[in-house]
Short mmCIF file of C-alpha atoms and ligand atoms in Angstrom, two decimals:
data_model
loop_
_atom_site.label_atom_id
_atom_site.label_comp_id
_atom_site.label_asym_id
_atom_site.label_seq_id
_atom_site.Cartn_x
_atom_site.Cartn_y
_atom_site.Cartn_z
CA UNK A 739 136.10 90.84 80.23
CA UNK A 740 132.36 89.88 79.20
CA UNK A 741 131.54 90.51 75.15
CA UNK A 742 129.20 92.29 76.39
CA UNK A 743 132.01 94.84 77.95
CA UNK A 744 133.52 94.52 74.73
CA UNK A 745 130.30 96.07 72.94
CA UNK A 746 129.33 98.54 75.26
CA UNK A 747 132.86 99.86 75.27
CA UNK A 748 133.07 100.50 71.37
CA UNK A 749 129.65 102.04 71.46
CA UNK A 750 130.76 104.32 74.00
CA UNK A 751 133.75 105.14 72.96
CA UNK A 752 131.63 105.90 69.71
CA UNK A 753 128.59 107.67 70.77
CA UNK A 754 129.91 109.12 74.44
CA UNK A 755 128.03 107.47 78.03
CA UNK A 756 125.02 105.03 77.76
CA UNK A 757 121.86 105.91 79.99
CA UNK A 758 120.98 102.92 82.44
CA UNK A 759 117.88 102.57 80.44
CA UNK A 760 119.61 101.94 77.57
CA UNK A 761 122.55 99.91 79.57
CA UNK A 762 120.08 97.57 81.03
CA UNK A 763 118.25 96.58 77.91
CA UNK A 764 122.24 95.30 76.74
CA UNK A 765 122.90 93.28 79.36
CA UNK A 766 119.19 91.64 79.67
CA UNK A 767 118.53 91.48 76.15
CA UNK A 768 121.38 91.18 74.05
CA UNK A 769 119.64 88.82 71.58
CA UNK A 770 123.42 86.38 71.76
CA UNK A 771 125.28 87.41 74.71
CA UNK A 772 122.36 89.40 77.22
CA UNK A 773 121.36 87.79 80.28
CA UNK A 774 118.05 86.33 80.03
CA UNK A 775 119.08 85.16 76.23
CA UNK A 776 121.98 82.67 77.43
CA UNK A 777 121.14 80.96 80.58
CA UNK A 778 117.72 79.78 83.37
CA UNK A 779 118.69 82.32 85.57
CA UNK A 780 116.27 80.88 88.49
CA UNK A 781 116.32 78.58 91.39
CA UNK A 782 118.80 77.37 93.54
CA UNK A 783 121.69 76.54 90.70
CA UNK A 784 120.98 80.07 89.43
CA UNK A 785 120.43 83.39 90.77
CA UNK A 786 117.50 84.19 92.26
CA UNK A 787 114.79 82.49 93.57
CA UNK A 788 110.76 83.53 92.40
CA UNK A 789 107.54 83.19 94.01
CA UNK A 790 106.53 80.17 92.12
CA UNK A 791 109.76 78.43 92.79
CA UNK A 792 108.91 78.72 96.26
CA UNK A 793 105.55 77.07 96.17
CA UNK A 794 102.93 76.02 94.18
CA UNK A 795 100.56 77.46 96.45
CA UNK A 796 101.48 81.08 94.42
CA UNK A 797 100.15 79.40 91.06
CA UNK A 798 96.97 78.01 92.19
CA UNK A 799 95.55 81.19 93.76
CA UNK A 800 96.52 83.09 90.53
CA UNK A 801 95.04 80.23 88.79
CA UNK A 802 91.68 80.90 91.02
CA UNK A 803 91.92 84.56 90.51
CA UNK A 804 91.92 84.36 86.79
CA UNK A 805 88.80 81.91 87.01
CA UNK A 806 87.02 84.08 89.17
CA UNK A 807 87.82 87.37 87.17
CA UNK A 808 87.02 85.31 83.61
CA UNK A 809 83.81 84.69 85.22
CA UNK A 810 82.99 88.45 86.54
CA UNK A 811 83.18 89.47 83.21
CA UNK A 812 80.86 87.34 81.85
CA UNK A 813 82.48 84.34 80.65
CA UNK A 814 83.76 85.44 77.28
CA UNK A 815 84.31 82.68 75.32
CA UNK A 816 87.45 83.02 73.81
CA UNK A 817 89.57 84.36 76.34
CA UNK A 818 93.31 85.14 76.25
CA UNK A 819 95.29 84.05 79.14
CA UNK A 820 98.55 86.17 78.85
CA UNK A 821 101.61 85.93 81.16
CA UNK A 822 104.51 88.14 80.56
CA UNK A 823 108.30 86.44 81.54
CA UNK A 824 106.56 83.06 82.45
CA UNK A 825 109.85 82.02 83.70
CA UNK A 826 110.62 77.96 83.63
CA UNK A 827 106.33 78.11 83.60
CA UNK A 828 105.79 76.90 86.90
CA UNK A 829 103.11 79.85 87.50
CA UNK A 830 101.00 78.56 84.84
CA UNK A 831 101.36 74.97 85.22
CA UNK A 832 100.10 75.61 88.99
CA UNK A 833 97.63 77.95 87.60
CA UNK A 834 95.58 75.61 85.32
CA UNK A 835 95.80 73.11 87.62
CA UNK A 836 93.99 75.09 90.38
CA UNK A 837 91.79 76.98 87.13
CA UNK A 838 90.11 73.32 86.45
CA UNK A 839 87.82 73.51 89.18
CA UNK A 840 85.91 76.25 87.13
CA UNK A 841 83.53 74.47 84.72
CA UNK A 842 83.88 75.82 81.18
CA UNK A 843 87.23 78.11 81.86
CA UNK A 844 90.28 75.92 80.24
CA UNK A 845 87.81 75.24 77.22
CA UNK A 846 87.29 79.32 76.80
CA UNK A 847 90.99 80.23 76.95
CA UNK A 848 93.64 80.89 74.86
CA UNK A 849 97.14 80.62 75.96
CA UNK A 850 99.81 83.50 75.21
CA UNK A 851 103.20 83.59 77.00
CA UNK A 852 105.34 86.74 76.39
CA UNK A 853 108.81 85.23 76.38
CA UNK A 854 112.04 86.52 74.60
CA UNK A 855 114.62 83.55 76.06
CA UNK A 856 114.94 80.42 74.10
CA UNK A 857 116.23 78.65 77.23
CA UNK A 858 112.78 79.49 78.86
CA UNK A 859 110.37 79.10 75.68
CA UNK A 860 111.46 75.32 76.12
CA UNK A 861 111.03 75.49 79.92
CA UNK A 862 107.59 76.52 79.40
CA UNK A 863 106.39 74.70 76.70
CA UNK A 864 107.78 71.24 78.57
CA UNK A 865 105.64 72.84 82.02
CA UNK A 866 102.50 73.01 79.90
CA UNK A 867 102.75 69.62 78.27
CA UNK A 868 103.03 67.78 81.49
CA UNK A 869 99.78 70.22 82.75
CA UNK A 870 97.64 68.83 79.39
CA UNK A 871 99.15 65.37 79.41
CA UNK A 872 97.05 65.05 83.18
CA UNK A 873 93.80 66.10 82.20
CA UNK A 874 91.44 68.18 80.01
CA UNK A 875 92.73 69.69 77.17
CA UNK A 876 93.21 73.17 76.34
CA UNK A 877 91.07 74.38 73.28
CA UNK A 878 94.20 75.48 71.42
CA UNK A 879 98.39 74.90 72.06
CA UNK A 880 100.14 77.95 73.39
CA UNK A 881 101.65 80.73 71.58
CA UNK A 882 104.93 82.58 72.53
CA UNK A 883 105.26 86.16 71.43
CA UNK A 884 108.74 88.36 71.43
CA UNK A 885 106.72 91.72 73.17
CA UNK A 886 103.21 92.02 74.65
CA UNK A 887 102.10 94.12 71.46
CA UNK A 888 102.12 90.94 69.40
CA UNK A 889 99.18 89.49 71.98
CA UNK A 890 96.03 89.19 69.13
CA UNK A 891 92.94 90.98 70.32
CA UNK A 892 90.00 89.77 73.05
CA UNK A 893 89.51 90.20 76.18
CA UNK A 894 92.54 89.83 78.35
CA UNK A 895 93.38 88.02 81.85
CA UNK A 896 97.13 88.93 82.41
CA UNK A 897 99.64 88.02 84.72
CA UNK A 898 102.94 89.23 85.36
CA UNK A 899 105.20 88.25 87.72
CA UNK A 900 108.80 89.96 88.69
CA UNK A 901 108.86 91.02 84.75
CA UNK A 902 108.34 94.75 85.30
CA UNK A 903 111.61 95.06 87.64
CA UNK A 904 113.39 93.63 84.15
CA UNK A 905 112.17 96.91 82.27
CA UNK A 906 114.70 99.47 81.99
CA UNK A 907 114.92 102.72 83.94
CA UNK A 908 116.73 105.88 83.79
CA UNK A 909 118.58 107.60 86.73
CA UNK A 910 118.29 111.33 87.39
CA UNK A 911 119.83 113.22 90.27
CA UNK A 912 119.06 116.40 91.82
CA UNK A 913 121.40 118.80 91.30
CA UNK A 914 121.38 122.86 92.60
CA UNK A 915 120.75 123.40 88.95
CA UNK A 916 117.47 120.71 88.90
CA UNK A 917 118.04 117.11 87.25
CA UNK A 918 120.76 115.38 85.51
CA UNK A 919 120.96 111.84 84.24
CA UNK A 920 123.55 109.40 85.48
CA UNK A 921 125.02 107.85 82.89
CA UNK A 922 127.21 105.18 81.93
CA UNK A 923 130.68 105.52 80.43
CA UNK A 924 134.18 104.16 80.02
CA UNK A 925 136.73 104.71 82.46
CA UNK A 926 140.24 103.97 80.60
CA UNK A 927 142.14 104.01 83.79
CA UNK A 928 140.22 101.35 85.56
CA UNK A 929 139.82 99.69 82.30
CA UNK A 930 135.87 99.32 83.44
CA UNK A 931 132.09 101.34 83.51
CA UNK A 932 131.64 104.30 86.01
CA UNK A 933 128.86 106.35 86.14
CA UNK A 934 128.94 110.35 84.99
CA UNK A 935 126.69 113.02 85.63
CA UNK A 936 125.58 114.54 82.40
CA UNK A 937 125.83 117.94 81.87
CA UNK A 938 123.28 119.07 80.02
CA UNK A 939 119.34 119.09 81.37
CA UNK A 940 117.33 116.20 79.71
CA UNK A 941 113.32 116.15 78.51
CA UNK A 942 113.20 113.14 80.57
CA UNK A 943 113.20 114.63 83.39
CA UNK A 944 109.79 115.94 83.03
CA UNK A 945 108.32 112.36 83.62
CA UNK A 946 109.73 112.32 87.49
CA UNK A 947 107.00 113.14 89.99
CA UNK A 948 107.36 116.73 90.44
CA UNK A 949 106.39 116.33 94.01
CA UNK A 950 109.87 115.21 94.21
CA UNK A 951 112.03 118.30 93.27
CA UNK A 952 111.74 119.68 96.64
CA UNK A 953 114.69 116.60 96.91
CA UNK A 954 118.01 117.24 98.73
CA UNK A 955 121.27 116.89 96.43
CA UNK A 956 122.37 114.04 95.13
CA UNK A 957 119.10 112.40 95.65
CA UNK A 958 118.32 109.86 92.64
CA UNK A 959 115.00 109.36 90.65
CA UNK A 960 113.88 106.97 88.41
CA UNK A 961 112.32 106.94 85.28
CA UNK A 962 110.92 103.76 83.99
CA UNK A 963 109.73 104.46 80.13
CA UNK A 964 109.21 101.31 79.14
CA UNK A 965 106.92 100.25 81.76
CA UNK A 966 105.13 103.23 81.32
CA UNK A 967 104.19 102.52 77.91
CA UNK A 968 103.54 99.15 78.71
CA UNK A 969 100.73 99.63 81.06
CA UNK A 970 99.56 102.43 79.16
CA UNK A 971 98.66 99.72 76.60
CA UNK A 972 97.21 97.01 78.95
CA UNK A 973 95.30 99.90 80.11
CA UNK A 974 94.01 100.96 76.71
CA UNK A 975 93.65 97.10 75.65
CA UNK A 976 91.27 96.39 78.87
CA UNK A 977 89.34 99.23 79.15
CA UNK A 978 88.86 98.18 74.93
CA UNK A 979 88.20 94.73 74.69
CA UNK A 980 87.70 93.83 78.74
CA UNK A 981 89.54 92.23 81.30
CA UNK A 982 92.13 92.22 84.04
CA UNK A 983 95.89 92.44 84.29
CA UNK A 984 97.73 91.32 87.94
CA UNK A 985 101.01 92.83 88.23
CA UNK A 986 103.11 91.33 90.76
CA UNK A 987 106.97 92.88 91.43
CA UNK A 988 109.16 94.37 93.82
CA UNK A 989 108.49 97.87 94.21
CA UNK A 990 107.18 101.11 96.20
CA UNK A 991 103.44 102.43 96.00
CA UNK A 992 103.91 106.20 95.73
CA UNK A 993 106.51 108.31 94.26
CA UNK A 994 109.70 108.53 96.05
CA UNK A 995 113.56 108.74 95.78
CA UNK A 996 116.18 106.36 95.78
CA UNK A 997 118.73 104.09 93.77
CA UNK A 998 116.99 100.84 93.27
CA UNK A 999 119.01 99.83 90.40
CA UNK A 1000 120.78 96.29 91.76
CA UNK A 1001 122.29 93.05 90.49
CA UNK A 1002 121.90 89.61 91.61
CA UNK A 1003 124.55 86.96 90.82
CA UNK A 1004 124.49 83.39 92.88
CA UNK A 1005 121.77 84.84 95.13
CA UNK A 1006 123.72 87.61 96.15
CA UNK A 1007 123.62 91.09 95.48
CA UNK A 1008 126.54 92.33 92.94
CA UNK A 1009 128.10 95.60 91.24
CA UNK A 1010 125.97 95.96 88.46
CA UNK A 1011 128.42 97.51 86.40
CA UNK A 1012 130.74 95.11 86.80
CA UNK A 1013 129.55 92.15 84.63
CA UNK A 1014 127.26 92.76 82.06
CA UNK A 1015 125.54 90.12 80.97
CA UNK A 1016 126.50 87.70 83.32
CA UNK A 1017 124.44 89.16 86.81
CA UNK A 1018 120.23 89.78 86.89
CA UNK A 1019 120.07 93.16 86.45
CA UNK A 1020 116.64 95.55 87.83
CA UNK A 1021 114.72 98.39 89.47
CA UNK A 1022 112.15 98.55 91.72
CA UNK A 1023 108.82 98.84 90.17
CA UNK A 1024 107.10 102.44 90.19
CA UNK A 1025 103.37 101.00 91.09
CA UNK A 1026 102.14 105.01 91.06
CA UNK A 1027 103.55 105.97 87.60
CA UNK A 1028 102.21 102.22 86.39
CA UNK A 1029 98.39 102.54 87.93
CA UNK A 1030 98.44 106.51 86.56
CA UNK A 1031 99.06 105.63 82.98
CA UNK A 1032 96.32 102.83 83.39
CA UNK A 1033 93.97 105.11 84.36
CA UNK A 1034 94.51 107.77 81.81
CA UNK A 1035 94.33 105.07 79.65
CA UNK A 1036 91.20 104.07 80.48
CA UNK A 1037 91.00 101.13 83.34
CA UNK A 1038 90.59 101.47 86.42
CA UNK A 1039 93.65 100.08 88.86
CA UNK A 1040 93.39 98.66 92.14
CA UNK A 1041 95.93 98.06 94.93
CA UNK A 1042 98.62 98.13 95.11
CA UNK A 1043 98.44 95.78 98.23
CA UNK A 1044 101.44 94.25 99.82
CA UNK A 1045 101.63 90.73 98.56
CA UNK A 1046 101.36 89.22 102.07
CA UNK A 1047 98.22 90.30 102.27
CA UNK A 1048 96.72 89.62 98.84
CA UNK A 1049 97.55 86.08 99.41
CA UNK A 1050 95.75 85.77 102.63
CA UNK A 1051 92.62 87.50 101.43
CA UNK A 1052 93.44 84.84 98.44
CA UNK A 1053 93.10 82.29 101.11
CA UNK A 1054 96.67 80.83 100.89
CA UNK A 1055 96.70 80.22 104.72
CA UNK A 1056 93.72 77.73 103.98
CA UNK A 1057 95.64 76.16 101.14
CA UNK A 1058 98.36 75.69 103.25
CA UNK A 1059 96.38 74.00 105.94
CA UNK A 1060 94.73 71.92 103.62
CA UNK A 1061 98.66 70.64 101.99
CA UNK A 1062 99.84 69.78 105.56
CA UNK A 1063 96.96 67.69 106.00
CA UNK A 1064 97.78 65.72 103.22
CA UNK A 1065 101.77 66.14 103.16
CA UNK A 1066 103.73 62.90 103.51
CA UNK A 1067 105.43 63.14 107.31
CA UNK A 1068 108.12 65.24 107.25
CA UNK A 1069 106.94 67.55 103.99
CA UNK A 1070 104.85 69.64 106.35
CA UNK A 1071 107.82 72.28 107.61
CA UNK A 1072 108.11 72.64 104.04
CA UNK A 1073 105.10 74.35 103.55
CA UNK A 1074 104.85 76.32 106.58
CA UNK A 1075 108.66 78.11 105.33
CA UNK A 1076 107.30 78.52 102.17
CA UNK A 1077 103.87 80.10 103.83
CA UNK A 1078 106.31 82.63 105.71
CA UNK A 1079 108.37 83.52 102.51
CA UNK A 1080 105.54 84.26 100.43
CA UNK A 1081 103.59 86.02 103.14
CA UNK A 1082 106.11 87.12 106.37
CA UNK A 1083 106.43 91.26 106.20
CA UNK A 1084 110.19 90.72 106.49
CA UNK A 1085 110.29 88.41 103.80
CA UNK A 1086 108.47 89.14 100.47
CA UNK A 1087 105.25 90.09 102.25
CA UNK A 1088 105.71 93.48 101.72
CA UNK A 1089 108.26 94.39 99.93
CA UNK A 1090 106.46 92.71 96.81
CA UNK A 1091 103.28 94.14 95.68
CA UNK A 1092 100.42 93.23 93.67
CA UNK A 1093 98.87 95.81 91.13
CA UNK A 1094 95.85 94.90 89.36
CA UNK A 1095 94.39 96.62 86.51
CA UNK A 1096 90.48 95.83 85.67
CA UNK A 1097 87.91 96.63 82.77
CA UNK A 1098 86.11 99.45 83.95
CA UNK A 1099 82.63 97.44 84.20
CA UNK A 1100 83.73 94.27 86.00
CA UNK A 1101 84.08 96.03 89.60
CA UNK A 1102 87.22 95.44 91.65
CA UNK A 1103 88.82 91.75 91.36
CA UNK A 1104 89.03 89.04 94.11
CA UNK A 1105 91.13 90.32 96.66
CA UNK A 1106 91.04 94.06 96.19
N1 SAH B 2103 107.69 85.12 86.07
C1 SAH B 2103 108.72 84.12 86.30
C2 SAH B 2103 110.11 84.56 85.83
C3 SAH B 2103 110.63 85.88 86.32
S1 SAH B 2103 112.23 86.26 85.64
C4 SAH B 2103 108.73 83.71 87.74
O1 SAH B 2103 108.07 84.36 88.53
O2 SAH B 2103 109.41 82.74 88.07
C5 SAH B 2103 111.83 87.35 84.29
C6 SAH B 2103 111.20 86.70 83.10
O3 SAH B 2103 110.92 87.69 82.11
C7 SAH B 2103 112.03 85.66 82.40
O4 SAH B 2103 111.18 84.68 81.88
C8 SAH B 2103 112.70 86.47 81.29
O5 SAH B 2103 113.22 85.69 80.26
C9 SAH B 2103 111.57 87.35 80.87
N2 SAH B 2103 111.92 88.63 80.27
C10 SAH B 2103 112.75 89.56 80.79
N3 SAH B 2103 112.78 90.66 80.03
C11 SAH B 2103 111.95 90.43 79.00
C12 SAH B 2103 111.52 91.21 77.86
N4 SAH B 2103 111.98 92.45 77.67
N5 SAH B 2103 110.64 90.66 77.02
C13 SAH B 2103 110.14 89.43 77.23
N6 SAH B 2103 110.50 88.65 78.28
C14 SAH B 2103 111.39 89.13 79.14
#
């Protein structure tokens, strides 16, 4: 048994079944025994494996993109450069790198990384040092922040990169009598989780698409709150003060059905009830309910576009070209597998999907 089964079985016991949503945010973000709080979950000793761990190619063109969009809206000098689960900080290493060739851009920004792990705070911060120990200085050191609603005011360039799958969601499924949550309690005879069905309607349910009532039973929908409210406010905040956000996750484009909710242990897929705390828990990313809020909130969204194809329009089959030609013998193969894994349809081409979110004045960003 996990503490973390330990926990979660009192409170249930307590307080009756847990909602995923509410599951979830236990098992990620226990602040002593949740997932992301204890360990680097990423490369090939962890978990999973992330598009920046795969090549630095990913960086640099979000690096470019961020130059490019700083200087469609005018240049604002300062500027915060925000990145939400920066990971071991490989994205933004890679993306001040490639951001240098734009005269004027490192000295205008401002550094932010949204970051609750102590394990990956250090991560980070030793990324960045090696970036500023090789050339030009940034104006300012970084700051980390516990939640995105800590980020000070100013215009905004923000990335995010498989962050929003590590939001909680809620499960509903269709029932003859309309929705009911799935739910997470205690079974005493397996001495483990199951799910339940709750009884009882819930107001929640009002936030799934209604186009998706006409549903067969048994059919599961998701609810994602807390992304939701999330974009709602980079929405608000850009539309505001000006800028772009680049959302980059897992996910489907329009509103559909479907258990999503997975864990990844050892880079293989696991029962996510089984091991809280100890397995990368998520949910594919709801780009329609994300882009909707933005709007209503004021900026306008663009894409989502497969990832695959973002990247090319990006020019990453150029940047690839241009690595080979310089790779030592035998590095070459290297880049052309990690070309395919970014890009190749049955790889993360499509599955993974990019989202931006842009100031209503600056037009639609590089790429879109
Ligand atoms: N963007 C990185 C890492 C992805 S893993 C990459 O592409 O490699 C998810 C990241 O989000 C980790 O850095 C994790 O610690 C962070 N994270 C997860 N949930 C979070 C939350 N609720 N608040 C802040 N950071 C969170």
């Amino acid at each position: 048994m996990t503490p973390l089964f330990e926990i979660l079985s009192r409170r249930i016991a307590a307080a009756g079944p847990l909602s995923l949503a509410e599951y979830m945010a236990e098992a990620l973000g226990h602040p002593r025994h949740g997932y992301y709080a204890t360990r680097d979950p990423l490369g090939a000793a962890g978990d999973f494996v992330t598009a920046p761990e795969i090549s630095q190619m990913f960086g640099e063109l979000l690096g470019l993109w961020c130059a490019a969009c700083w200087d469609r809206l005018g240049r604002p000098d300062p500027v915060l450069l925000a990145e939400l689960g920066p990971g071991r900080g490989t994205l933004m290493a890679d993306a001040l790198r490639a951001a240098r060739v734009m005269p004027g851009f490192l000295g205008a920004l401002r550094l932010h990384l949204v970051e609750t792990s102590p394990v990956l705070r250090a991560a980070q911060a030793a990324a960045l040092e090696s970036v500023a120990a090789a050339g030009p200085e940034l104006a300012a050191p970084p700051s980390w922040h516990a939640t995105a609603a800590e980020l000070p005011d100013g215009p905004l360039l923000l990335l995010a990169n498989e962050f929003f799958d590590a939001l909680p969601v809620r499960q509903f499924q269709r029932t003859p009598v309309g929705w009911r949550e799935r739910r997470i309690g205690w079974d005493a005879d397996i001495g483990g989780l199951r799910w339940v069905l709750a009884a009882a309607p819930d107001p929640a349910a009002a936030l799934i698409d209604p186009t998706l009532d006409s549903a067969p039973v048994g059919a599961i929908a998701e609810v994602g709150l807390a992304g939701r409210v999330l974009a709602a406010e980079l929405g608000r905040r850009i539309a505001a003060e000006g800028g772009a956000a680049l959302i980059i996750d897992y996910g489907y484009a329009a509103p559909g059905t479907g258990d999503t909710f997975q864990a990844v242990r050892r880079h293989r897929f696991a029962d996510p009830l089984a091991a809280p705390g100890e397995a990368d828990l998520t949910a594919h990313v709801d780009f329609a309910a994300l882009a909707a809020v933005a709007r209503q909130a004021g900026a306008v969204p663009h894409g989502p576009l497969p990832q695959g194809e973002f990247l090319r329009r990006l020019g990453i089959a150029e940047r690839a070209a241009m690595l080979r030609a310089r790779a030592v013998p035998g590095r070459s193969a290297a880049i052309d597998t990690a070309l395919d894994r970014l890009t190749d349809p049955d790889q993360m081409g499509t599955l993974f999907k990019v989202l931006a979110l842009a100031a209503p004045t600056m037009g639609a960003p590089p790429g879109f």
